[in-house]
GROMACS .gro file of C-alpha atoms in nm:
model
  169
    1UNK     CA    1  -4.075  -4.956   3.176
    2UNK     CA    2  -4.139  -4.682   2.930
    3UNK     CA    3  -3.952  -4.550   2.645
    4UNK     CA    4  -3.824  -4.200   2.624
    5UNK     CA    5  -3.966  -4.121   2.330
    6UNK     CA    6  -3.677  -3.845   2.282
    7UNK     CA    7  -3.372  -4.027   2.185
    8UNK     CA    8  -3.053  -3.890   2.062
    9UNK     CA    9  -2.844  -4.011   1.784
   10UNK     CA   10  -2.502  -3.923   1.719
   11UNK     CA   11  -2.537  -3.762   1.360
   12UNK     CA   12  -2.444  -3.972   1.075
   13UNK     CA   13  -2.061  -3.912   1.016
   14UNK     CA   14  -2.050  -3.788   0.632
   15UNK     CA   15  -1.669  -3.938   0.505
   16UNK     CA   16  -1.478  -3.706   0.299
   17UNK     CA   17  -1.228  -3.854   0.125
   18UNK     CA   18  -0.933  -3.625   0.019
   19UNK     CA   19  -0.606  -3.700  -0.148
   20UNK     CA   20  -0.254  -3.522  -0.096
   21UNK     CA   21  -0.194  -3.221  -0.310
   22UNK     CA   22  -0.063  -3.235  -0.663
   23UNK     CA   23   0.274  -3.071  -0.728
   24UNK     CA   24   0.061  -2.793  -0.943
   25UNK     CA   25  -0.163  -2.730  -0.683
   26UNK     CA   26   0.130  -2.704  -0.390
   27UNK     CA   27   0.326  -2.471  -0.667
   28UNK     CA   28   0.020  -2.243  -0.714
   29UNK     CA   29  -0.036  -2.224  -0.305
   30UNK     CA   30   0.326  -2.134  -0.298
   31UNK     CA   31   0.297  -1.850  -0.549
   32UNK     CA   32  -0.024  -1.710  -0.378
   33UNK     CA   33   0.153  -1.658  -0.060
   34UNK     CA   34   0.456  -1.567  -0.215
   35UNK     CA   35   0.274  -1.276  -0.383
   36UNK     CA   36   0.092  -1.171  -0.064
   37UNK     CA   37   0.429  -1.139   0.077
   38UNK     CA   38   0.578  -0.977  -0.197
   39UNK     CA   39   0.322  -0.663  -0.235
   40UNK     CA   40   0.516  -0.467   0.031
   41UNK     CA   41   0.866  -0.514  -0.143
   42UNK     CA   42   0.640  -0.426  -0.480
   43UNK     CA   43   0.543  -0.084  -0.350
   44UNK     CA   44   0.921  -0.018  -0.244
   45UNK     CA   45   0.984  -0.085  -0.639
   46UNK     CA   46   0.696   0.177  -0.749
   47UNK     CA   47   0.877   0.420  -0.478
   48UNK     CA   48   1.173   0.374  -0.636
   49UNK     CA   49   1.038   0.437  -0.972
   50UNK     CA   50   0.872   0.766  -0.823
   51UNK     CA   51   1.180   0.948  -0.679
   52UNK     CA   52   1.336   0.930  -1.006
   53UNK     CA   53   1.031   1.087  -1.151
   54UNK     CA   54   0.985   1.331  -0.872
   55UNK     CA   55   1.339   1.416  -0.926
   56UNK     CA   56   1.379   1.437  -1.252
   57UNK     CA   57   1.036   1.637  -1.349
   58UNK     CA   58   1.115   1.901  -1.172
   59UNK     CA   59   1.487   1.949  -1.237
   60UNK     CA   60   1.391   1.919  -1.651
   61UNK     CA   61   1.083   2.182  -1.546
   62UNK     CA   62   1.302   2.440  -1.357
   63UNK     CA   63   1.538   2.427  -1.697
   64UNK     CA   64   1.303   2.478  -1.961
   65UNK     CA   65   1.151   2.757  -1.733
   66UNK     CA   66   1.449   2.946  -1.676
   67UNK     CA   67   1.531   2.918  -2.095
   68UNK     CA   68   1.165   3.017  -2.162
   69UNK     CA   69   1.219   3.323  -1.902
   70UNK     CA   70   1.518   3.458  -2.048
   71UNK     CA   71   1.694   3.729  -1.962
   72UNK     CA   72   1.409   3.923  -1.778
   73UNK     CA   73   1.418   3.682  -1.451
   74UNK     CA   74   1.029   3.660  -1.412
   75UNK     CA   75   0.778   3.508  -1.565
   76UNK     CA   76   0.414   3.681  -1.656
   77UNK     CA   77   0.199   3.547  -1.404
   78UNK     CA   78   0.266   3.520  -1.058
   79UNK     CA   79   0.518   3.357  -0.872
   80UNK     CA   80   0.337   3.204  -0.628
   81UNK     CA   81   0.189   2.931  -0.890
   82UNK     CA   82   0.624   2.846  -0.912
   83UNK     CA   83   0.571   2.821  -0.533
   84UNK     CA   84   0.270   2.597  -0.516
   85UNK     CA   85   0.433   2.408  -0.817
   86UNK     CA   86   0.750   2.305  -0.615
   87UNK     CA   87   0.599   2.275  -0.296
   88UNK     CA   88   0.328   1.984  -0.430
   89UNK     CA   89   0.658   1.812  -0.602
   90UNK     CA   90   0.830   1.847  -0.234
   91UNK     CA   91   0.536   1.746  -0.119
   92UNK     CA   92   0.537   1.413  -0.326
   93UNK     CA   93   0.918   1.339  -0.246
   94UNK     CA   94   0.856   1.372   0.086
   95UNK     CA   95   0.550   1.142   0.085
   96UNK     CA   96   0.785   0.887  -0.156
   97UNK     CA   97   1.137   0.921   0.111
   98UNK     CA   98   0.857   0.840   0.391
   99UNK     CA   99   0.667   0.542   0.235
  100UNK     CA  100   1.019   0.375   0.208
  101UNK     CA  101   1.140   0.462   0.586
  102UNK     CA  102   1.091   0.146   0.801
  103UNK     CA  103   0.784   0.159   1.034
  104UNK     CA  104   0.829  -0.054   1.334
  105UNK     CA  105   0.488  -0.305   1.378
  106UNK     CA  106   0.379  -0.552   1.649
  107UNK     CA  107   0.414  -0.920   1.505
  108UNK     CA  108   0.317  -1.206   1.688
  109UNK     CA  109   0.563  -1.441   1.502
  110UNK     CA  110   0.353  -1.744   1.623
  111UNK     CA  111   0.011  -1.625   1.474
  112UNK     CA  112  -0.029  -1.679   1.083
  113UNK     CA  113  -0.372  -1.594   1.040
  114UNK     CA  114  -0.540  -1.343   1.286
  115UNK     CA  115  -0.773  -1.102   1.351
  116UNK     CA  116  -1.039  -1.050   1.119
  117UNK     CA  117  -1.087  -0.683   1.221
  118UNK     CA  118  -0.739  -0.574   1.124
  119UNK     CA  119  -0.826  -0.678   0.761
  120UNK     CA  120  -1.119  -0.407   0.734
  121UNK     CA  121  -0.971  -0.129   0.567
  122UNK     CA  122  -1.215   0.113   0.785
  123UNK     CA  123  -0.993  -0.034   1.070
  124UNK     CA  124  -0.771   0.207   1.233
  125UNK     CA  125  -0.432   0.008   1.360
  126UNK     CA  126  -0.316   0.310   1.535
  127UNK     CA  127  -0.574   0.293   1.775
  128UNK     CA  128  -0.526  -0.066   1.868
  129UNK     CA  129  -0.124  -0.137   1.955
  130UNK     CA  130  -0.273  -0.385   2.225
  131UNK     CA  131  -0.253  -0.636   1.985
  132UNK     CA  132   0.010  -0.788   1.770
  133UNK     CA  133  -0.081  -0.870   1.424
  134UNK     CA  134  -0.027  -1.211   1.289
  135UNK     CA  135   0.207  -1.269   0.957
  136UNK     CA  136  -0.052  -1.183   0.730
  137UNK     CA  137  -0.178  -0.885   0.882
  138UNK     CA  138   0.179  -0.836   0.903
  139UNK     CA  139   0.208  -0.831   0.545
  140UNK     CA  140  -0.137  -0.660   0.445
  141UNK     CA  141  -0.084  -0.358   0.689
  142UNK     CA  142   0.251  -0.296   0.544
  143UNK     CA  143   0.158  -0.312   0.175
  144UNK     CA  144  -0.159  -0.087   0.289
  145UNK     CA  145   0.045   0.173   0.453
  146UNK     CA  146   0.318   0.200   0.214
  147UNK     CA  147   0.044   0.216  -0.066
  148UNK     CA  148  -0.188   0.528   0.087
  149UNK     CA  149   0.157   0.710   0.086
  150UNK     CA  150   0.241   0.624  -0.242
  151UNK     CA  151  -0.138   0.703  -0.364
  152UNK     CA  152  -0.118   1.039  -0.186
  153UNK     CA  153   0.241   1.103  -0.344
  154UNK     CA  154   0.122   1.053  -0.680
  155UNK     CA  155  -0.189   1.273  -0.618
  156UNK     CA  156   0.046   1.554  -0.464
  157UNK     CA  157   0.275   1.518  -0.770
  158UNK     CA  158   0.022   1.538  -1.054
  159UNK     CA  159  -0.107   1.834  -0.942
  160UNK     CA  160   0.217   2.012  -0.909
  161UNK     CA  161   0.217   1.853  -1.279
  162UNK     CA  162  -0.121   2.050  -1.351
  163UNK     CA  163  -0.010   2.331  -1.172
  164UNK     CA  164   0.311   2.410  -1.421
  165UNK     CA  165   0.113   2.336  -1.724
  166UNK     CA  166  -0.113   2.622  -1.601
  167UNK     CA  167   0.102   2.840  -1.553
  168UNK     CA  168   0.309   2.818  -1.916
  169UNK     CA  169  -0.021   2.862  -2.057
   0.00000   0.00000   0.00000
């Protein structure tokens, strides 16, 4: 009888021992996930906080414009900088009023974790409604679409910002 000299061995179990969770450590898991959840309510606060600026600058602008005009209705450089001016601000409002409208998602209540893919920020969602996202692509996607409005809302309404400073002096 010969011997194979190939044998197989199971490979040596490695033992890891673990212990339950601390109260600290279950605590800081829970705030972790508690601010992942919370970024999309977060971003309804900074919208919040950008209406009233959006609003505001522009009334207080339009005031001080109409007591630095006078009496003569116009101002010395053209009114289509006024123009550009207010539409930017409108611009940012309506980016603001749209970042807080609810957008209805796809959410596979069963799934925590899911798709890798749909974390990559170069991934387009839009093209992919196939596939409902888990909770915390849930979560991510919602923070990440209400933020690029916000982003481009504060862009639009900065340079409606620049664009009155030019044209006082």
């Amino acid at each position: 009888m010969t011997q194979n000299p190939i044998t197989t061995h199971p490979p040596e179990a490695r033992v890891i021992q673990t212990r339950p969770l601390d109260t600290r450590s279950k605590m800081m898991r829970a705030k972790f996930a508690e601010t992942y959840v919370n970024q999309s309510e977060q971003m309804d606060r900074l919208a919040v906080q950008l209406i009233t600026l959006e609003i505001a600058i522009p009334g207080i602008y339009a005031s001080v414009l109409r007591l630095m005009v006078g009496e003569q209705g116009t101002i010395a450089k053209s009114n289509w900088i006024v123009a550009l001016t207010f539409a930017l601000w409108s611009i940012a409002l309506a980016l603001t009023l749209w970042s807080l409208f609810p957008r209805e998602w796809t959410v596979d209540e069963n799934k925590i974790a899911g798709n890798p893919q749909h974390a990559d920020p170069n991934f387009a969602l839009e093209d992919d409604r196939r596939s409902a996202l888990s909770l915390e692509e849930f979560f991510f996607q919602s923070a990440r679409h209400k933020r690029r409005l916000l982003v481009a809302a504060t862009v639009a309404f900065w340079l409606g910002v620049i664009s009155a400073a030019w044209m006082l002096f």
